[in-house]
Amino acid sequence: MRQDAYTRWSLISDAPVESAQRPMVEGAHTVAMSDSLPDDWSPADNPYAIVASEAGWLKATVVLTVQRMHSDDQPTGWFSSRQIDARTLIVALRQLLGVAELEQIALKGLGMSPDVVDALEQAQQRYEAALSDIRHVRDRLTPFEDWAHRKGGGAQAAARKVGAPRDVARDLWSFRYEAATDTVTTGPFTVPVSAAIPAATELCVAIHTAARAVDVKSAAEVLSRTIRAITGAGIPCDGPKGPVVVSPDDDTRTYVFFNLSTIPEIERAELAARVLAALAGAGLQLRPRGFPQARDAQEHLVVGEALLVGWA
């Protein structure tokens, strides 16, 4: 079965971002908006869902840490709160770049159009231009143990080719937030803190825009497959006055409901069963929007409730 195209990101993590998703692999279970996650749910089934969630968290982390760094220092023991926040900021900025890279993989795996892929790539390039040293500064923090032992990768590995390992480790060991210049530095590498929030915000918007494009594509497939399945079963659903109405309420959701005024009460249960069977044959299912435990989908249809279409 495939993941429901109308899952809330907040069911995957605590992120308040809502969007649709189509899985990368088979075997995912449908997750309705009022459900908890199934026991065998895995992030491996939903990489771009994870991307959308993590992007929001990381951007919020960047905003919070920059705000605190620009506020009065509040020492914790011997440690400056600004220096602590500088470490958190650098990790969050680098992680956001990793999120964008994962999104690129997910988009290509889903066969998204080149325009969608290119737009995110360009946003990532602008991000890296604004924070050109972010990879090197983060490498000093994680994994710091490799840099301390003169076995670090990246900039340290390059420097060891032309310098003594001990000297290289010393020269690239410093890490500090300078309030006067509003920068975080490691050796010769610098990250301008003033650029952090604008860069993170733009990249986060680009990530969610790409995710939205996936939602729209998946929803269009759900809509067309729903109509084909129901009409293929000999049930009219081509207009608001027919017995069965297929209604896209926006560009990411499709609902099915009965026009009760056109269906004799005695025929409603049988028609509901036919609709559900047709959708099941197309790999789709209907889910009530609220209190799904109260009645099954057939009973909801019979009383005229609009049900959400999702992947079975």
XYZ file of C-alpha atoms in Angstrom:
312
model
C 0.000 0.000 0.000
C 1.047 3.588 -0.565
C 1.104 6.444 1.897
C -2.019 8.575 2.075
C -1.456 11.743 0.067
C -3.036 13.850 2.802
C -0.945 13.121 5.871
C -0.114 15.884 8.308
C 3.589 16.450 8.866
C 2.745 16.884 12.539
C 1.982 13.169 12.758
C 5.526 12.436 11.650
C 7.104 14.938 13.991
C 5.802 17.850 16.013
C 6.191 20.272 13.107
C 3.096 22.392 12.460
C 3.463 22.104 8.684
C 0.642 20.350 6.852
C 1.170 18.929 3.405
C 0.510 15.946 1.205
C 2.970 13.229 0.452
C 3.479 10.362 -1.917
C 5.872 7.660 -0.775
C 9.120 6.673 -2.399
C 8.657 2.963 -1.783
C 5.921 0.404 -1.413
C 4.794 -0.815 1.977
C 3.715 2.375 3.728
C 0.416 2.496 5.587
C -2.246 5.152 5.227
C -2.202 7.740 7.986
C -5.321 9.859 8.381
C -5.210 13.296 9.975
C -6.883 12.027 13.147
C -4.846 8.840 13.416
C -1.653 7.992 15.220
C 1.261 6.607 13.276
C 1.183 2.891 12.431
C 3.679 0.699 14.237
C 5.676 -0.039 11.094
C 5.849 3.563 9.812
C 9.372 4.427 8.697
C 11.076 7.644 7.585
C 12.613 5.558 4.798
C 9.166 5.494 3.186
C 8.749 9.251 3.384
C 12.001 11.147 2.847
C 10.485 14.334 1.547
C 8.020 14.402 4.456
C 10.986 14.320 6.796
C 12.597 17.118 4.803
C 9.589 19.420 5.162
C 9.402 18.785 8.890
C 13.109 19.166 9.606
C 13.393 22.342 7.527
C 10.820 24.028 9.729
C 12.539 22.948 12.932
C 15.967 24.043 11.743
C 14.827 27.439 10.506
C 13.161 28.061 13.874
C 16.402 27.033 15.598
C 18.361 29.529 13.491
C 15.943 32.354 14.320
C 15.973 31.588 18.047
C 19.742 31.296 18.376
C 20.441 34.479 16.379
C 17.950 36.410 18.500
C 19.664 35.215 21.669
C 23.134 35.956 20.297
C 22.025 39.519 19.558
C 20.629 39.896 23.063
C 22.464 40.334 26.352
C 24.878 37.572 27.217
C 23.628 35.285 29.978
C 26.587 33.263 31.225
C 26.031 29.704 32.386
C 28.813 29.000 34.845
C 32.022 29.860 33.002
C 30.361 29.701 29.604
C 28.968 32.558 27.541
C 25.421 31.996 26.316
C 26.381 33.641 23.021
C 29.192 31.175 22.466
C 26.870 28.280 23.302
C 24.274 29.582 20.861
C 26.940 30.077 18.187
C 27.645 26.349 18.268
C 23.956 25.533 17.977
C 23.567 28.007 15.120
C 26.377 26.530 13.042
C 25.073 22.989 13.405
C 21.529 24.073 12.482
C 22.726 25.980 9.399
C 24.727 23.004 8.177
C 21.877 20.615 8.896
C 19.536 22.772 6.841
C 21.884 22.363 3.911
C 21.724 18.601 4.435
C 17.938 18.790 4.426
C 18.003 20.529 1.043
C 20.311 17.836 -0.299
C 17.928 15.106 0.900
C 15.038 16.946 -0.750
C 16.931 16.900 -4.040
C 17.284 13.132 -3.801
C 13.593 12.743 -2.979
C 12.455 14.994 -5.828
C 14.505 13.093 -8.379
C 13.285 9.775 -7.012
C 9.697 10.958 -7.411
C 10.318 12.017 -10.991
C 9.453 15.649 -10.389
C 9.786 18.102 -13.260
C 13.191 19.715 -13.906
C 11.698 23.123 -13.058
C 10.953 22.009 -9.501
C 14.371 20.414 -9.073
C 16.194 23.399 -10.581
C 14.369 25.922 -8.397
C 15.497 24.141 -5.247
C 19.053 23.731 -6.566
C 19.263 27.467 -7.263
C 17.971 28.288 -3.780
C 20.581 25.956 -2.313
C 23.307 27.655 -4.331
C 22.247 31.067 -3.017
C 22.276 29.682 0.509
C 25.794 28.347 0.121
C 26.946 31.635 -1.401
C 25.596 33.578 1.577
C 27.189 31.137 4.048
C 30.154 29.989 2.018
C 32.223 28.661 4.935
C 29.434 26.876 6.774
C 30.684 23.378 5.927
C 34.203 24.120 7.210
C 33.055 25.799 10.428
C 30.637 22.962 11.177
C 33.395 20.400 10.542
C 35.332 21.934 13.399
C 32.427 21.161 15.745
C 31.358 17.755 14.448
C 33.353 15.604 14.441
C 35.636 17.679 16.674
C 37.436 14.544 17.878
C 38.864 13.944 14.402
C 40.083 17.531 14.114
C 41.694 17.300 17.567
C 43.568 14.144 16.539
C 44.735 15.693 13.246
C 42.525 13.272 11.317
C 39.772 15.658 10.268
C 38.356 15.734 6.766
C 37.452 18.703 4.624
C 39.526 21.804 5.210
C 41.828 20.116 7.715
C 42.621 17.266 5.344
C 43.429 19.764 2.597
C 45.659 21.814 4.919
C 47.617 18.713 6.022
C 48.812 18.242 2.446
C 50.900 21.412 2.696
C 51.469 21.815 6.445
C 52.562 19.916 9.521
C 49.558 18.011 10.973
C 50.146 19.378 14.472
C 50.270 22.961 13.242
C 47.214 22.461 11.066
C 45.219 21.122 13.998
C 46.190 24.170 16.067
C 45.468 26.720 13.348
C 42.030 25.317 12.598
C 40.955 24.671 16.182
C 39.636 28.092 17.202
C 35.897 28.641 17.343
C 34.359 31.897 18.479
C 31.483 34.282 18.016
C 32.723 37.866 17.673
C 29.971 40.269 18.690
C 31.785 43.297 17.266
C 31.728 41.854 13.738
C 28.721 39.601 14.269
C 30.572 36.617 12.872
C 31.439 33.071 13.896
C 34.990 32.106 13.020
C 37.111 28.978 12.871
C 40.667 29.617 11.733
C 40.343 31.511 8.443
C 36.696 30.543 7.963
C 33.868 32.941 8.775
C 30.074 32.737 8.923
C 28.227 36.078 9.025
C 25.491 35.768 11.624
C 23.512 38.604 10.029
C 23.054 36.437 6.922
C 21.794 33.399 8.825
C 18.098 34.207 9.186
C 17.536 35.535 5.625
C 19.425 32.610 4.099
C 17.676 29.998 6.240
C 14.269 31.546 5.583
C 14.730 31.568 1.810
C 15.971 27.986 1.701
C 13.178 26.790 3.973
C 10.594 28.444 1.711
C 12.186 26.791 -1.330
C 12.102 23.394 0.384
C 8.429 23.733 1.251
C 7.626 25.016 -2.229
C 9.179 21.882 -3.687
C 7.250 19.726 -1.232
C 4.071 21.522 -2.214
C 4.746 20.687 -5.854
C 4.936 17.011 -4.897
C 1.640 17.366 -3.048
C -0.066 18.874 -6.068
C 1.246 16.183 -8.397
C 0.143 13.405 -6.046
C -3.276 15.002 -5.522
C -3.840 15.296 -9.267
C -3.131 11.597 -9.626
C -5.529 10.778 -6.793
C -8.285 12.872 -8.383
C -7.938 11.381 -11.848
C -7.650 7.839 -10.521
C -10.725 8.323 -8.329
C -12.846 9.476 -11.264
C -11.599 6.675 -13.508
C -12.266 4.029 -10.868
C -15.822 5.132 -10.094
C -16.879 5.753 -13.682
C -15.216 2.485 -14.661
C -17.595 0.735 -12.281
C -20.543 2.243 -14.155
C -21.302 4.869 -11.512
C -21.838 8.452 -12.715
C -19.647 11.002 -10.898
C -19.158 13.697 -13.517
C -21.026 16.557 -11.919
C -22.381 18.030 -8.668
C -25.904 16.766 -9.385
C -25.004 13.125 -9.930
C -25.493 10.385 -7.337
C -21.773 10.332 -6.450
C -19.805 13.567 -6.264
C -16.017 13.666 -6.569
C -14.973 17.051 -5.263
C -11.442 18.522 -5.106
C -11.811 21.140 -2.383
C -8.380 22.594 -3.155
C -5.322 21.431 -5.075
C -4.261 18.815 -2.530
C -7.433 17.038 -1.404
C -10.223 15.096 -3.060
C -13.479 14.143 -1.348
C -16.227 11.729 -2.321
C -19.785 12.030 -1.082
C -23.325 11.037 -2.011
C -25.926 13.436 -3.345
C -28.637 11.914 -1.169
C -31.477 13.664 -2.973
C -30.764 11.575 -6.070
C -30.347 8.170 -4.384
C -33.268 6.249 -2.890
C -32.477 5.294 0.679
C -32.840 1.593 -0.067
C -30.044 1.802 -2.683
C -27.476 3.760 -0.700
C -25.737 0.899 1.095
C -25.279 -1.108 -2.097
C -23.977 1.955 -3.988
C -21.539 2.720 -1.166
C -20.197 -0.820 -1.325
C -19.698 -0.521 -5.099
C -17.849 2.786 -4.741
C -15.551 1.417 -2.063
C -14.820 -1.715 -4.082
C -14.031 0.344 -7.183
C -11.630 2.565 -5.280
C -9.966 -0.384 -3.572
C -9.330 -1.905 -6.978
C -7.539 1.309 -7.938
C -5.367 1.310 -4.823
C -7.418 3.995 -3.089
C -9.564 4.193 -0.001
C -11.925 6.611 1.736
C -11.349 7.921 5.224
C -13.714 9.908 7.424
C -12.439 13.318 8.490
C -13.485 12.928 12.102
C -14.238 10.142 14.558
C -13.334 7.312 12.143
C -13.956 4.803 14.889
C -17.672 5.649 15.027
C -18.651 4.066 11.679
C -16.890 2.437 8.783
C -16.502 4.225 5.456
C -19.623 2.660 3.967
C -21.776 3.941 6.804
C -20.298 7.425 6.457
C -21.128 7.490 2.747
C -24.682 6.305 3.335
C -25.468 9.265 5.570
C -24.018 11.774 3.087
C -20.691 12.577 4.731
C -17.814 13.703 2.526
C -14.885 11.289 2.825
C -11.257 11.983 2.046
C -9.625 9.953 -0.719
C -6.160 8.581 -0.065
C -3.801 5.856 -1.147
C -4.683 2.437 0.217
